[in-house]
Amino acid sequence: MSSLALKDARMELKTSKRLKDMLNSAASLAGQDLTAFVLASAEDRAKLVLSEYQSLSLLHQEQIDFMAALTKPAKPTKALKELMSMESLVER
């Protein structure tokens, strides 16, 4: 996290003394104050979690099946044909 970033939001949290002491010790060893350590750690974890949900990992066969599904047009269903034959609301 950039130290030059505008800090315009506040967060408060409650924790156990044991966890706070652990975080303080780790922050000290990392050469950071508690706030910087907690925010950097939370940011790293948030990026990891978000990247897991924003990317798609497929096994080789799954990649082949996925590409086949994308490149082979699906046959329109009866319901789709009926829907497409209806007058468009936009073109009225």
CSV table of C-alpha atoms in Angstrom, one decimal:
chain,number,residue,atom,x,y,z
A,1,MET,CA,0.0,0.0,0.0
A,2,SER,CA,1.4,3.4,-1.0
A,3,SER,CA,2.2,5.6,2.0
A,4,LEU,CA,1.3,8.6,-0.3
A,5,ALA,CA,-2.2,7.4,-0.8
A,6,LEU,CA,-4.9,9.6,0.7
A,7,LYS,CA,-6.1,8.1,3.9
A,8,ASP,CA,-9.8,9.1,4.2
A,9,ALA,CA,-11.4,6.0,5.8
A,10,ARG,CA,-11.2,4.7,9.3
A,11,MET,CA,-11.4,1.2,10.6
A,12,GLU,CA,-11.6,0.1,14.2
A,13,LEU,CA,-11.5,-3.5,15.5
A,14,LYS,CA,-11.4,-5.4,18.7
A,15,THR,CA,-9.1,-8.3,19.3
A,16,SER,CA,-7.7,-10.4,22.2
A,17,LYS,CA,-4.6,-9.2,24.1
A,18,ARG,CA,-2.8,-12.3,22.9
A,19,LEU,CA,-3.4,-11.5,19.2
A,20,LYS,CA,-2.6,-7.9,19.7
A,21,ASP,CA,0.7,-8.8,21.4
A,22,MET,CA,1.5,-11.2,18.6
A,23,LEU,CA,0.8,-8.6,15.9
A,24,ASN,CA,2.9,-6.0,17.7
A,25,SER,CA,5.8,-8.5,17.9
A,26,ALA,CA,5.6,-9.4,14.2
A,27,ALA,CA,5.3,-5.7,13.3
A,28,SER,CA,8.3,-4.8,15.3
A,29,LEU,CA,10.3,-7.6,13.6
A,30,ALA,CA,9.2,-6.4,10.2
A,31,GLY,CA,10.3,-2.8,11.1
A,32,GLN,CA,6.7,-1.5,10.9
A,33,ASP,CA,4.3,0.0,13.4
A,34,LEU,CA,1.2,-2.0,14.2
A,35,THR,CA,-1.1,-0.1,11.9
A,36,ALA,CA,1.2,-0.4,8.9
A,37,PHE,CA,1.8,-4.1,9.5
A,38,VAL,CA,-1.9,-4.9,9.9
A,39,LEU,CA,-2.9,-2.9,6.8
A,40,ALA,CA,-0.1,-4.4,4.7
A,41,SER,CA,-1.0,-7.9,5.8
A,42,ALA,CA,-4.7,-7.3,5.2
A,43,GLU,CA,-4.1,-5.8,1.8
A,44,ASP,CA,-1.9,-8.8,0.7
A,45,ARG,CA,-4.5,-11.3,1.9
A,46,ALA,CA,-7.3,-9.3,0.2
A,47,LYS,CA,-5.4,-9.3,-3.1
A,48,LEU,CA,-4.9,-13.0,-2.9
A,49,VAL,CA,-8.5,-13.8,-2.2
A,50,LEU,CA,-9.7,-11.4,-4.9
A,51,SER,CA,-7.3,-12.9,-7.5
A,52,GLU,CA,-8.6,-16.4,-6.7
A,53,TYR,CA,-12.1,-15.3,-7.4
A,54,GLN,CA,-11.3,-13.2,-10.5
A,55,SER,CA,-9.3,-15.7,-12.4
A,56,LEU,CA,-10.3,-19.1,-13.9
A,57,SER,CA,-8.0,-22.1,-13.4
A,58,LEU,CA,-8.8,-25.1,-15.5
A,59,LEU,CA,-7.2,-28.5,-15.9
A,60,HIS,CA,-6.0,-29.3,-19.4
A,61,GLN,CA,-9.1,-31.3,-20.4
A,62,GLU,CA,-11.3,-28.6,-18.9
A,63,GLN,CA,-9.5,-26.0,-21.0
A,64,ILE,CA,-10.3,-28.1,-24.1
A,65,ASP,CA,-13.9,-28.5,-23.2
A,66,PHE,CA,-14.3,-24.8,-22.4
A,67,MET,CA,-12.8,-23.7,-25.7
A,68,ALA,CA,-15.0,-26.2,-27.6
A,69,ALA,CA,-18.1,-24.8,-25.9
A,70,LEU,CA,-17.0,-21.3,-26.8
A,71,THR,CA,-16.3,-22.0,-30.4
A,72,LYS,CA,-19.2,-24.3,-31.2
A,73,PRO,CA,-22.5,-22.3,-31.5
A,74,ALA,CA,-25.3,-23.6,-29.4
A,75,LYS,CA,-28.5,-24.6,-31.1
A,76,PRO,CA,-31.3,-22.2,-30.3
A,77,THR,CA,-34.0,-23.6,-28.1
A,78,LYS,CA,-37.7,-23.3,-28.8
A,79,ALA,CA,-38.0,-20.7,-26.0
A,80,LEU,CA,-35.2,-18.6,-27.5
A,81,LYS,CA,-36.7,-18.7,-31.0
A,82,GLU,CA,-40.0,-17.5,-29.6
A,83,LEU,CA,-38.3,-14.7,-27.7
A,84,MET,CA,-36.3,-13.6,-30.7
A,85,SER,CA,-39.5,-13.5,-32.8
A,86,MET,CA,-41.2,-11.0,-30.4
A,87,GLU,CA,-41.2,-7.3,-31.2
A,88,SER,CA,-38.4,-5.4,-29.6
A,89,LEU,CA,-39.2,-2.9,-27.0
A,90,VAL,CA,-36.3,-0.8,-28.1
A,91,GLU,CA,-37.4,-0.6,-31.7
A,92,ARG,CA,-40.9,0.6,-31.0
